[in-house]
Structures are given as structure tokens and as C-alpha cells.
mmCIF file of C-alpha atoms in Angstrom:
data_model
loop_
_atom_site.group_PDB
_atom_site.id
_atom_site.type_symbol
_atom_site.label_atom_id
_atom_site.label_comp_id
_atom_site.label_asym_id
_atom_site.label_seq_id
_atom_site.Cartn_x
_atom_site.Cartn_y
_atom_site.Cartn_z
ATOM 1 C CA UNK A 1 129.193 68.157 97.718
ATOM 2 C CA UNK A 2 126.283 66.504 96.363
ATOM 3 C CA UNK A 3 123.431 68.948 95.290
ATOM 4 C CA UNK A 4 119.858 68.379 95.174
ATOM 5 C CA UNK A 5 117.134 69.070 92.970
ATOM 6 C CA UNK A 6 114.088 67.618 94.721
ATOM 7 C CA UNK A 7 110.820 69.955 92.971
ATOM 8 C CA UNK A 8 107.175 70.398 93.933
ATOM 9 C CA UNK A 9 105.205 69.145 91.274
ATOM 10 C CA UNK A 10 102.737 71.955 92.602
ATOM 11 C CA UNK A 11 104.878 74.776 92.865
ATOM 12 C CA UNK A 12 106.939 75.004 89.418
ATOM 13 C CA UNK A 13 109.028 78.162 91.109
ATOM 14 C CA UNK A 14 110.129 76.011 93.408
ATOM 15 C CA UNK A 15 113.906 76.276 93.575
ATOM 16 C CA UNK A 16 115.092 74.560 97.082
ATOM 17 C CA UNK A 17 114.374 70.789 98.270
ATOM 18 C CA UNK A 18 111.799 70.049 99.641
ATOM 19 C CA UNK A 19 111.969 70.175 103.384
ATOM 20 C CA UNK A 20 110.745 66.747 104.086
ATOM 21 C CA UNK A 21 113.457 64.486 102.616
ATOM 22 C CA UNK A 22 114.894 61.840 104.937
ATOM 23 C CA UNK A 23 117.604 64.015 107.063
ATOM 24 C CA UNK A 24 119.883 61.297 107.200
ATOM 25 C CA UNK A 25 121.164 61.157 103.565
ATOM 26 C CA UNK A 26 121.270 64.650 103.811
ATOM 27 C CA UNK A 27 123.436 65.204 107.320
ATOM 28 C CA UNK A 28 125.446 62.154 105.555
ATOM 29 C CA UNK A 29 126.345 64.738 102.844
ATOM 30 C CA UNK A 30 126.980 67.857 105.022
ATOM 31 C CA UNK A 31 129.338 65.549 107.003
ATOM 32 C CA UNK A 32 131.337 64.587 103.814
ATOM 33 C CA UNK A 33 131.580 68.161 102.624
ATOM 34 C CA UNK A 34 133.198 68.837 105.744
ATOM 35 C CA UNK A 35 136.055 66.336 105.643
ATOM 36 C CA UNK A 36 139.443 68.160 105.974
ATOM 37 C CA UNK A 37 137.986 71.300 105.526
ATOM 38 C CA UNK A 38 137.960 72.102 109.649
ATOM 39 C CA UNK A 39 140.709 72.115 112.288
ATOM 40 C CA UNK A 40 138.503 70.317 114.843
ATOM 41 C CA UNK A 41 141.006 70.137 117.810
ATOM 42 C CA UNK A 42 141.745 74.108 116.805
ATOM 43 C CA UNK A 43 138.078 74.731 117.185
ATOM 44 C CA UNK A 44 137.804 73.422 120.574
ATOM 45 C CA UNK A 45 141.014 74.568 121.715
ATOM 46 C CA UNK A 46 139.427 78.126 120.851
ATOM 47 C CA UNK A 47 135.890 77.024 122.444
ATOM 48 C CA UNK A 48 137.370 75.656 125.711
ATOM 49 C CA UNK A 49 137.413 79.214 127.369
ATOM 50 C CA UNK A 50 133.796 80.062 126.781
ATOM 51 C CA UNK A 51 133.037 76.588 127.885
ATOM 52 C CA UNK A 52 135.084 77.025 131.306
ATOM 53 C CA UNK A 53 133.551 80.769 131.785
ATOM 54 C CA UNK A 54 130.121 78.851 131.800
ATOM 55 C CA UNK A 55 130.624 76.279 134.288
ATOM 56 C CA UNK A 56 132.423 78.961 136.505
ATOM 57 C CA UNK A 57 129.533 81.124 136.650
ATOM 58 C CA UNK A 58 125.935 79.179 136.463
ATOM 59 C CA UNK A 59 122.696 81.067 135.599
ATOM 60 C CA UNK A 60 120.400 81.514 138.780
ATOM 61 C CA UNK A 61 117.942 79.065 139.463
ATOM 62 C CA UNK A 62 114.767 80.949 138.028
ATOM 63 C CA UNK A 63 116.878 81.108 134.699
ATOM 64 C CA UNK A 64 115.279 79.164 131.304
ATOM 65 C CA UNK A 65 118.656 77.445 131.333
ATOM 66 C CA UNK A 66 118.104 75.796 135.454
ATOM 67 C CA UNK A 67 114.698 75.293 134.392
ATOM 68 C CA UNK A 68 115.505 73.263 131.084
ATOM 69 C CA UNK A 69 118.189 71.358 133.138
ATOM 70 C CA UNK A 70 115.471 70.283 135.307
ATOM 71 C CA UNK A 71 112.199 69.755 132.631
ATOM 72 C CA UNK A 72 113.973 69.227 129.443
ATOM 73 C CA UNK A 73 112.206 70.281 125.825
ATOM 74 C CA UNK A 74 112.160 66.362 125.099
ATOM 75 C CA UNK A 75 109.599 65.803 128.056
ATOM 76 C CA UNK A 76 106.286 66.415 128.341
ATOM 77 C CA UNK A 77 107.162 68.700 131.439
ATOM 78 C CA UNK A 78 109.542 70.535 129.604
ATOM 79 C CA UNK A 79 107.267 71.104 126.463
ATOM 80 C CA UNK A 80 104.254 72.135 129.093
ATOM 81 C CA UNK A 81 106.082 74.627 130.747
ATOM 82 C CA UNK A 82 107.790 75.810 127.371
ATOM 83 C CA UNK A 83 103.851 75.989 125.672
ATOM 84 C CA UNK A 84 102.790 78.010 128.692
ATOM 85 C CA UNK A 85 106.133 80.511 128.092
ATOM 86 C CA UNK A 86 105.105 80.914 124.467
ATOM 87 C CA UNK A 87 101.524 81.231 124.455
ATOM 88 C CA UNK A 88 99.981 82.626 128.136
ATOM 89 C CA UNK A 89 101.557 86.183 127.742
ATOM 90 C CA UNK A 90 99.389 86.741 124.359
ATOM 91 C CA UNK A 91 95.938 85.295 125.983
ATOM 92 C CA UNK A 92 93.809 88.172 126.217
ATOM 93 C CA UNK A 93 91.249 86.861 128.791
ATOM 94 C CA UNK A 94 91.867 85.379 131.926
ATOM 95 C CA UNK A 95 88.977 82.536 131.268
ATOM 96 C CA UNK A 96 91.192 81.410 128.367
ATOM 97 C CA UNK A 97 94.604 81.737 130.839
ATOM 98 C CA UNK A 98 92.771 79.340 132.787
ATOM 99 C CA UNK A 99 91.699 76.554 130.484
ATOM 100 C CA UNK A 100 95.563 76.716 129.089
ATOM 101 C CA UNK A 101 96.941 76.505 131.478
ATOM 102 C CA UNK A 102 94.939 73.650 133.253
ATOM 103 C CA UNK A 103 95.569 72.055 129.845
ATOM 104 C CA UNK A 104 99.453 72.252 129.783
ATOM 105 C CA UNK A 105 99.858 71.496 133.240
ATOM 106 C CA UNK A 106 97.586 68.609 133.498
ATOM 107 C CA UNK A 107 99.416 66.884 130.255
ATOM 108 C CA UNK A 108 102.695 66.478 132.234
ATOM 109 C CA UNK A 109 103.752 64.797 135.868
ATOM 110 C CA UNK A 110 105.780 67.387 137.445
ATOM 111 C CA UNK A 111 105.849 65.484 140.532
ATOM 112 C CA UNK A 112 108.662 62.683 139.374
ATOM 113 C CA UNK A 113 110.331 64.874 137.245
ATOM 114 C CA UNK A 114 113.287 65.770 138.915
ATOM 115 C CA UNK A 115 115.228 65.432 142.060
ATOM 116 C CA UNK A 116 116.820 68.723 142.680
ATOM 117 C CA UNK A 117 115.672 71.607 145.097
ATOM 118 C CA UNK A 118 114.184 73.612 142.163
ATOM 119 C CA UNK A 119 112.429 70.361 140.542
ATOM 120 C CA UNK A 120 110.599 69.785 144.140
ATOM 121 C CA UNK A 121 110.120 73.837 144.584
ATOM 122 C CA UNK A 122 108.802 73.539 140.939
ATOM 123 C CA UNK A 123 106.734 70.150 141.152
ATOM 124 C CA UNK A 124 105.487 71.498 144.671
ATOM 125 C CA UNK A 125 103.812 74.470 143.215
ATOM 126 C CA UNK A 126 102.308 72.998 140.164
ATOM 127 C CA UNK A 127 101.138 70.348 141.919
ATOM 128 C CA UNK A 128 99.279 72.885 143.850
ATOM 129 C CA UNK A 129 98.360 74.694 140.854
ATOM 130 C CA UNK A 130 96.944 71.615 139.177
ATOM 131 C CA UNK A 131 94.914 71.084 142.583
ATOM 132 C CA UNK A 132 92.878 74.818 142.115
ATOM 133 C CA UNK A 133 92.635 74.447 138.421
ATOM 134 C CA UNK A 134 89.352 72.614 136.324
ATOM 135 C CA UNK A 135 89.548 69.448 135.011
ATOM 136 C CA UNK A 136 89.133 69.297 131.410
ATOM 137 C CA UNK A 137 85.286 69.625 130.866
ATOM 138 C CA UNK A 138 84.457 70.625 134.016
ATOM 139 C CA UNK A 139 82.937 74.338 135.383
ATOM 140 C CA UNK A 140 84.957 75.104 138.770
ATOM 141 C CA UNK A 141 82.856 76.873 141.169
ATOM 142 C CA UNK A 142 83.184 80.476 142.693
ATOM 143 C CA UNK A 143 86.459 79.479 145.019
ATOM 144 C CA UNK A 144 88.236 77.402 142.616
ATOM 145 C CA UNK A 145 87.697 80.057 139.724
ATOM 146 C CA UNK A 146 89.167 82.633 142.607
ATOM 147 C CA UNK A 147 92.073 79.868 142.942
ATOM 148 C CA UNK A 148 92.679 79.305 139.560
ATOM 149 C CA UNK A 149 93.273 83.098 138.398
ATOM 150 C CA UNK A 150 95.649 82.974 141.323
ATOM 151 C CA UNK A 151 97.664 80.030 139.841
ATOM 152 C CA UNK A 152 97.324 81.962 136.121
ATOM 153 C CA UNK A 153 98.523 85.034 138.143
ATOM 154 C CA UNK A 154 101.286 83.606 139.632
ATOM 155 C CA UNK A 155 102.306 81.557 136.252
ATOM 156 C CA UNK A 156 102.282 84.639 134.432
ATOM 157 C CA UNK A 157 104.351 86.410 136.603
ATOM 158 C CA UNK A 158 106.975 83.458 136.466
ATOM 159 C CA UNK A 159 106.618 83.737 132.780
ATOM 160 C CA UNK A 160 107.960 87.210 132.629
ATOM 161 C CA UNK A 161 110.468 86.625 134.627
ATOM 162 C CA UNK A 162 111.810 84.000 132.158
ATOM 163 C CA UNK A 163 110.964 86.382 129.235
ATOM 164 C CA UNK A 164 113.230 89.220 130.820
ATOM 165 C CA UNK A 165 116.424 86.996 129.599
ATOM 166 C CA UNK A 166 114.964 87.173 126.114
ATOM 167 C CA UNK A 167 112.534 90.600 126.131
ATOM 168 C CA UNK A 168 113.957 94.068 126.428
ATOM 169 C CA UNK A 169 111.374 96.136 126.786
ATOM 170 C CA UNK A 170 107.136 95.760 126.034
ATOM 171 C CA UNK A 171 107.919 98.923 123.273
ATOM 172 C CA UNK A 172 111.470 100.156 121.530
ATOM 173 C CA UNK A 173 111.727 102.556 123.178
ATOM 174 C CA UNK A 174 112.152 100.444 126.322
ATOM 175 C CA UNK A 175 113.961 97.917 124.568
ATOM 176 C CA UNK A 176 116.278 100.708 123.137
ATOM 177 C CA UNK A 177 116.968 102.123 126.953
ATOM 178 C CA UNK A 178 118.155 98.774 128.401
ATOM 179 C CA UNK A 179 120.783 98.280 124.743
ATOM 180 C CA UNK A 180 122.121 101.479 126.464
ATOM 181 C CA UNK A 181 122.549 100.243 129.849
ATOM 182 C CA UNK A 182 123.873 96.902 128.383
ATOM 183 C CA UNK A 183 126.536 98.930 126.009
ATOM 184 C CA UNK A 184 127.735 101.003 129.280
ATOM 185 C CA UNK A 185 129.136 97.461 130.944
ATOM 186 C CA UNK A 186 129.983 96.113 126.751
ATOM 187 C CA UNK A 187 130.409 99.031 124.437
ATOM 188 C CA UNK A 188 131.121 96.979 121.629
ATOM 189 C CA UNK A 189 127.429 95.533 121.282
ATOM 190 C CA UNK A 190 124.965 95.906 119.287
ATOM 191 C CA UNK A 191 121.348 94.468 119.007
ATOM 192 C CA UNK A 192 118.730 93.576 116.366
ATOM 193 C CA UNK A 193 115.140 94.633 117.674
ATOM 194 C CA UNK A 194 112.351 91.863 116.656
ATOM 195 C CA UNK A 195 109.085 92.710 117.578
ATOM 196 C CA UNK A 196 107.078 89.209 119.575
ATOM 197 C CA UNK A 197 103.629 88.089 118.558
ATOM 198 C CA UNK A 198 103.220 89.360 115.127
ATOM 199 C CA UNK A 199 100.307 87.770 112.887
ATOM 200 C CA UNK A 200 98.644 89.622 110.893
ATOM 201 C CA UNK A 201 94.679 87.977 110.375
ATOM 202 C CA UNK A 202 93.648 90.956 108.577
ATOM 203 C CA UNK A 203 94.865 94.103 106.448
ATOM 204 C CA UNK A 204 94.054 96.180 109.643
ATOM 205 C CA UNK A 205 96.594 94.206 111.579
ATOM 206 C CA UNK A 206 99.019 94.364 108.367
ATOM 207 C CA UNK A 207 98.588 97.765 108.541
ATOM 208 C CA UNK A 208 99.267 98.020 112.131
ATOM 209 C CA UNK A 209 102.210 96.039 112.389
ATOM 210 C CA UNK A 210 103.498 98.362 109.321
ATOM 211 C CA UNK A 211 103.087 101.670 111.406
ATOM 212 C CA UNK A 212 104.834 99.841 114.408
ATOM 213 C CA UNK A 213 107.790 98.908 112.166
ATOM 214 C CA UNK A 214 107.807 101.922 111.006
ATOM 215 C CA UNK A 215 107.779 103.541 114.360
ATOM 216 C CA UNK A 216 110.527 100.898 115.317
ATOM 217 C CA UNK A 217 112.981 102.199 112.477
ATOM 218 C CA UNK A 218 112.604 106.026 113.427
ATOM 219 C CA UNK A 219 113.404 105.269 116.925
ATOM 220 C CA UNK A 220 116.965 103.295 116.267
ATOM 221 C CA UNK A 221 117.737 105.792 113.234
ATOM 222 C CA UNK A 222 117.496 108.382 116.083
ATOM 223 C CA UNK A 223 120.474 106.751 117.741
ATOM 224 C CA UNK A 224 122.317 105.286 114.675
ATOM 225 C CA UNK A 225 125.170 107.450 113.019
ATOM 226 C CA UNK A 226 123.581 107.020 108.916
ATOM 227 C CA UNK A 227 127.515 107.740 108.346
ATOM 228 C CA UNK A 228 128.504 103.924 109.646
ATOM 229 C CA UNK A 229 128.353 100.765 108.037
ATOM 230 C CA UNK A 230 124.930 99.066 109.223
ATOM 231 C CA UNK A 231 127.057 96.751 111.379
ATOM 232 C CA UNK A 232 127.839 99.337 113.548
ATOM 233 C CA UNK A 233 124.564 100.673 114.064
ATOM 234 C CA UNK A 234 121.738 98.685 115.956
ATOM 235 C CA UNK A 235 119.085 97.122 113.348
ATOM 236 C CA UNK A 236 115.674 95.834 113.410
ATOM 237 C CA UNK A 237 113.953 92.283 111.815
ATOM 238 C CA UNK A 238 110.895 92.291 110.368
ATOM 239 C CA UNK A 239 108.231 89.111 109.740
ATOM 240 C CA UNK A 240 106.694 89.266 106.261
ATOM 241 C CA UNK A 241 103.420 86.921 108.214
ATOM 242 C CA UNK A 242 102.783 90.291 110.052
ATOM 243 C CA UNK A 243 102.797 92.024 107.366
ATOM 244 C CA UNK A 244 100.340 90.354 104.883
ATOM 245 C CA UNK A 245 96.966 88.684 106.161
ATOM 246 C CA UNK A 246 97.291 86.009 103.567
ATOM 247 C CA UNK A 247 101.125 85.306 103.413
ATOM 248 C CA UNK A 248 100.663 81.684 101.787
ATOM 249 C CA UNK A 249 102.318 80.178 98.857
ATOM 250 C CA UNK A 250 99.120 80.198 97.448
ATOM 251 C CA UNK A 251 98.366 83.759 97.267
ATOM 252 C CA UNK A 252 101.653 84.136 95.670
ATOM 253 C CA UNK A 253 100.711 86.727 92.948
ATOM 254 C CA UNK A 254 98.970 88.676 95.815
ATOM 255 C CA UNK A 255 101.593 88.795 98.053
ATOM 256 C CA UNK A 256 104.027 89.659 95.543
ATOM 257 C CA UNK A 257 102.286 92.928 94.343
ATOM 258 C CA UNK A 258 100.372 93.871 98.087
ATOM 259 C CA UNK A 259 103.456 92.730 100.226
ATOM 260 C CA UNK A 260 106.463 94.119 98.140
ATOM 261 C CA UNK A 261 105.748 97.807 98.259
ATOM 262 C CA UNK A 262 104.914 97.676 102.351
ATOM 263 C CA UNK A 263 108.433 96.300 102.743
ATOM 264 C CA UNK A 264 110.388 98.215 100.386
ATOM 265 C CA UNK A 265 108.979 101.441 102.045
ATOM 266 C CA UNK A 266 110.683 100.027 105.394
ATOM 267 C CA UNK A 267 113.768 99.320 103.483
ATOM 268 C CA UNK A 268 114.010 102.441 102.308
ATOM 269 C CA UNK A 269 113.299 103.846 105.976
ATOM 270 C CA UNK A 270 116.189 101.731 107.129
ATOM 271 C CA UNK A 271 118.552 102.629 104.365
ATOM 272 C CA UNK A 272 118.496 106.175 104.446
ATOM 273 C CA UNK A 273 119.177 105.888 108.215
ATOM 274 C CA UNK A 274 122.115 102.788 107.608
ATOM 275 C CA UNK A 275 120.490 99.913 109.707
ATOM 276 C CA UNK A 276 120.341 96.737 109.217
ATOM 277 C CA UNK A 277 117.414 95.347 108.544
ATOM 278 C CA UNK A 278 116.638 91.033 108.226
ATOM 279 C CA UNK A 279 113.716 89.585 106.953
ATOM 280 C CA UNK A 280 113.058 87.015 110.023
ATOM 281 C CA UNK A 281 112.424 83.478 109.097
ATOM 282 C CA UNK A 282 109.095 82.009 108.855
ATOM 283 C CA UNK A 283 107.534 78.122 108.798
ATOM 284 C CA UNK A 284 109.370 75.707 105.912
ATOM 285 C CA UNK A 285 106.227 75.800 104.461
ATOM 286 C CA UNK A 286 106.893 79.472 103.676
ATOM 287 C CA UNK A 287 111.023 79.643 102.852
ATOM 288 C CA UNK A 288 110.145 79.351 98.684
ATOM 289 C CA UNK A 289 107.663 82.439 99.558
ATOM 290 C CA UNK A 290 110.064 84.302 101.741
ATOM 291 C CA UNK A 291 112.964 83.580 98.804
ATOM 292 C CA UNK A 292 111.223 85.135 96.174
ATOM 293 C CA UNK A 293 110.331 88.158 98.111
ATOM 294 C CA UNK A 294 113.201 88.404 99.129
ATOM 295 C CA UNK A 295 114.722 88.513 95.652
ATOM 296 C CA UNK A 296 112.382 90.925 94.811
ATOM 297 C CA UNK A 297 113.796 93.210 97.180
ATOM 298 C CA UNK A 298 117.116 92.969 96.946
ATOM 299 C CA UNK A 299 116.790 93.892 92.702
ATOM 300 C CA UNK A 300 115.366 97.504 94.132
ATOM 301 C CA UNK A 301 118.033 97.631 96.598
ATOM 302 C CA UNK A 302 120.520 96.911 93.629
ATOM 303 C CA UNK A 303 118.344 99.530 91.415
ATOM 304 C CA UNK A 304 117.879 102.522 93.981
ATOM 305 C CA UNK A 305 119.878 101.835 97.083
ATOM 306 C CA UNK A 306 122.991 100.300 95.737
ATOM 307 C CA UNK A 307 125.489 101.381 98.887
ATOM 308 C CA UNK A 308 123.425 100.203 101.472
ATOM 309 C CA UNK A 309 124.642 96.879 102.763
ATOM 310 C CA UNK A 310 122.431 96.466 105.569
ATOM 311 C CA UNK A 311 119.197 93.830 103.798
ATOM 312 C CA UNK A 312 119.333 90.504 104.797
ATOM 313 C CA UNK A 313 117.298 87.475 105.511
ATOM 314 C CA UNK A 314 117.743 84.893 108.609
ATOM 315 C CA UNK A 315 118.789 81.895 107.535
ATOM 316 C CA UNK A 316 117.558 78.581 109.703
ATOM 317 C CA UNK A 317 120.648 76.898 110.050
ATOM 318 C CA UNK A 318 119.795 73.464 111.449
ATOM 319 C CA UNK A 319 116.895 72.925 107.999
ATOM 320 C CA UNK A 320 118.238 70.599 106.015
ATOM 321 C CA UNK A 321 118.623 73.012 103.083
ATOM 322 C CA UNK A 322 120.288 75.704 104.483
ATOM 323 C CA UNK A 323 123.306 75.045 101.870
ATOM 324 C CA UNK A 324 120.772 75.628 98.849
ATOM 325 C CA UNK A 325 119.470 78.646 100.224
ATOM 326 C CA UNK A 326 122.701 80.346 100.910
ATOM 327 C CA UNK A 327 123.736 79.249 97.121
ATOM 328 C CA UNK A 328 120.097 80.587 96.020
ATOM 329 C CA UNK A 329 121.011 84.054 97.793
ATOM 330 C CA UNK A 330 124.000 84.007 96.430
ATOM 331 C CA UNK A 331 122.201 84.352 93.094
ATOM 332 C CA UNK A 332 119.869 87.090 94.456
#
């Protein structure tokens, strides 16, 4: 397999490529590394009965799957709807609800979209929405303000609906309680708690997320059997963004000396109790950043918590220099 050395002529740490070279050359490579080396018929031979197990039992129709079907990502409906899931559950005010949402929805044409019962439920409603919402630039009067939090009501409540295929719970201790009901019908699982929304603008937010982290860890060590290997106990990721106001490559030196200690005192927290705990992945912008804390970490892991097997970083699988990063960690 070819390996490359692409550098930043900015950033003289840099060790991985740079995440903007053309992706053809390098899924060209990835291809050729692959020849021989998989038993492709095998693979689907073993994938068939997941496959099958799908088809024979379909989501419901309010699921992010039906709706995907029906507004896929790569359409401006899709991506509207999809902006809306991200983003309307962490607008504070409901003036704000309003203009985004009159924003996403008016970008899109929900009204050819699709042809199915839920595309002409769906393209019904927001077609009604868009009717009570402003128009870009303009003040709506008394009744259409009363309309329009109606719309934002009902799209946020269709919003959490979606999210309860992907939230657990609004705290861990919520999230923990429906794990349990989930391991009564599969004992065999486990789960990795992530906490949504993190950013940290300021040190007070830093510090905030810290103490919820914190808070996170105590609750799952509660549960978790410190005699296990972290696989069998549940474990929690962490984002490094939430914890560090100015997590940038160009506070480096910063980060390094403020950001280091908060997260070793959570590894430490997670060690003692034997979870796992994975530093989540951030924007590309931020992997070289991420890698080097990460290195930093794992030495004091090696140093003062050498049996503990639970650290670990998410890897984005689909960037184009995955490989390098696993062969960088491999050096950690």
C-alpha cells in the first residue's frame, strides 16, 4: 500500500495527510490494498441474513429511516428536515425556533418530493407550516406569530420523536434506566454514553461540561463491575471541543497544558472504575490536535494506569486517512 506524506507547511507537527487531497487517488489505493485480501462472496453470504431480517421487518413510518426513504440527505428536503433535527432542539427562544425554521422549510419544495402516503402526509403539513410562518424579512402579525409557534411546536415535537431512536434519556441517569430495559430483552449489550450539544465558548462552560462528565462516569461506575475488562462494562465518550473554549490548532501550547490535566482526571475516574472511555471525533480541521492529545494521554496511561485497557479514540472511518491514523496510534 502506497503511503503518504502530504505536510502543512504551517503546522510542522503535522503527521497525517492533509484531508483535502483528491479522494480518488486515494480510494484508488485503498481498493488495491484490498485485492485478495477479502472473501467477498463469504462476506455477503454472512451479511445476507441481516439483510433479509431488515426487509422482513420495516421501521414505522415516523422512523429517520421512512423519512430518509422519502426526503433523502442529497436533497434539499432531506438536508432541511435533517438541519431542523440537528439544530431546533438546542434553540433556546422560540423567536429564534421560528426564523429557523421558516428558513429550512422555505429552502426546500416538499410538495413534489415524493409520492408515497407519508411524503403527501409530510408535504401536506409543511406546506401548511410554511403557510403560518414569516417570509424571510418580514414581521408576522399577532395571529401568524400565534400560528407559527404552533408549527415550531408541532416540529419540535416531531423532532423528538425522531431523536428517541438515537437519545436515551435528557440526563444518564435516564439514559442509564432505558440500557437496563434494553439489556432485559438483549443481555449481551452494552452502550457508550455521549453526551449531545457540547461546545464549550468559555472556561465556565469547560468547566461545566467537566463536572457533567464527571457526574456521567460516577453514575456508570455505579453499575460497572471495576473487576471486568472495560468491554464488559458500559463506557462513556467524551469531546475534547467541550472541554476547552479555545480547542484550535492554534492554541496548541494552550490546549496541551489547560486541556491535558481536565482529561486525565476523567481518565483516571474511568480507570479506577474499568470503563471505557473514547475520545469522540471532532472536525478534520482538528484530527492533528485530537492526535497529539491523545498521545499525550495514552504515555500517562502507560506511566500510571498500565492495566487499564479501556482509552480510546473514534476513528472516522470514511476520511480519507483513516489508514495513517490507525498506523499513527499504533505508534502512540
Amino acid at each position: 500500500m502506497a503511503t503518504f506524506t502530504t505536510t502543512n507547511a504551517m503546522n510542522p507537527l503535522q503527521r497525517l495527510p492533509t484531508p483535502y487531497r483528491p479522494e480518488a487517488a486515494t480510494v484508488s489505493d485503498r481498493l488495491r490494498s484490498l485485492e485478495g485480501a477479502l472473501d467477498w462472496a463469504a462476506a455477503a453470504q454472512a451479511a445476507q441474513p441481516w439483510v433479509q431480517a431488515v426487509r422482513q421487518n420495516p421501521p414505522p413510518f415516523w422512523a429517520m429511516e421512512s423519512l430518509l426513504k422519502e426526503y433523502p440527505i442529497s436533497s434539499a428536503e432531506g438536508l432541511a428536515l435533517m438541519r431542523l433535527a440537528e439544530a431546533l432542539l438546542r434553540v433556546p427562544d422560540a423567536e429564534t425556533a421560528i426564523a429557523l425554521t421558516a428558513d429550512q422549510l422555505g429552502r426546500a419544495d416538499f410538495d413534489g418530493a415524493a409520492d408515497s402516503t407519508l411524503a403527501r402526509l409530510s408535504s401536506t403539513a409543511i406546506a401548511m407550516s410554511k403557510h403560518f410562518l414569516p417570509d424571510a424579512g418580514s414581521e408576522p402579525g399577532l395571529m401568524a406569530k400565534l400560528g407559527a409557534r404552533t408549527v415550531v411546536a408541532a416540529t419540535l415535537r416531531a423532532v423528538q420523536l425522531l431523536g428517541r431512536q438515537f437519545v436515551l434519556g435528557q440526563t444518564i441517569e435516564e439514559g442509564m434506566k432505558e440500557a437496563v430495559a434494553a439489556r432485559r430483552r438483549q443481555a449481551n449489550l452494552r452502550f457508550s454514553f455521549d453526551m449531545l450539544g457540547e461546545g464549550a465558548r468559555t472556561d465556565e462552560d469547560a468547566l461545566r461540561y467537566l463536572a457533567s462528565y464527571r457526574n456521567a462516569i460516577e453514575a456508570i461506575a455505579r453499575s460497572a463491575d471495576p473487576a471486568r475488562h472495560p468491554g464488559q462494562n458500559d463506557g462513556i465518550s467524551i469531546k475534547l471541543s467541550a472541554l476547552h473554549p479555545r480547542y484550535e490548532d492554534a492554541q496548541h501550547d494552550r490546549v496541551m497544558r489547560e486541556l491535558v490535566p481536565r482529561v486525565w482526571s476523567l481518565c483516571e475516574a474511568a480507570a479506577a472504575a474499568n470503563l471505557n472511555l473514547t475520545i469522540d471525533a471532532e472536525e478534520v480541521d482538528r484530527l492533528e490536535l485530537s492526535l497529539a492529545v491523545f498521545e499525550a494521554l495514552a504515555k500517562q496511561v502507560a506511566q500510571h494506569r498500565p492495566r487499564w485497557q479501556g482509552f480510546g479514540l473514534a476513528l472516522q472511518a470514511y476520511q480519507t486517512r483513516a489508514v495513517e491514523l490507525i498506523e499513527q496510534i499504533g505508534r502512540a
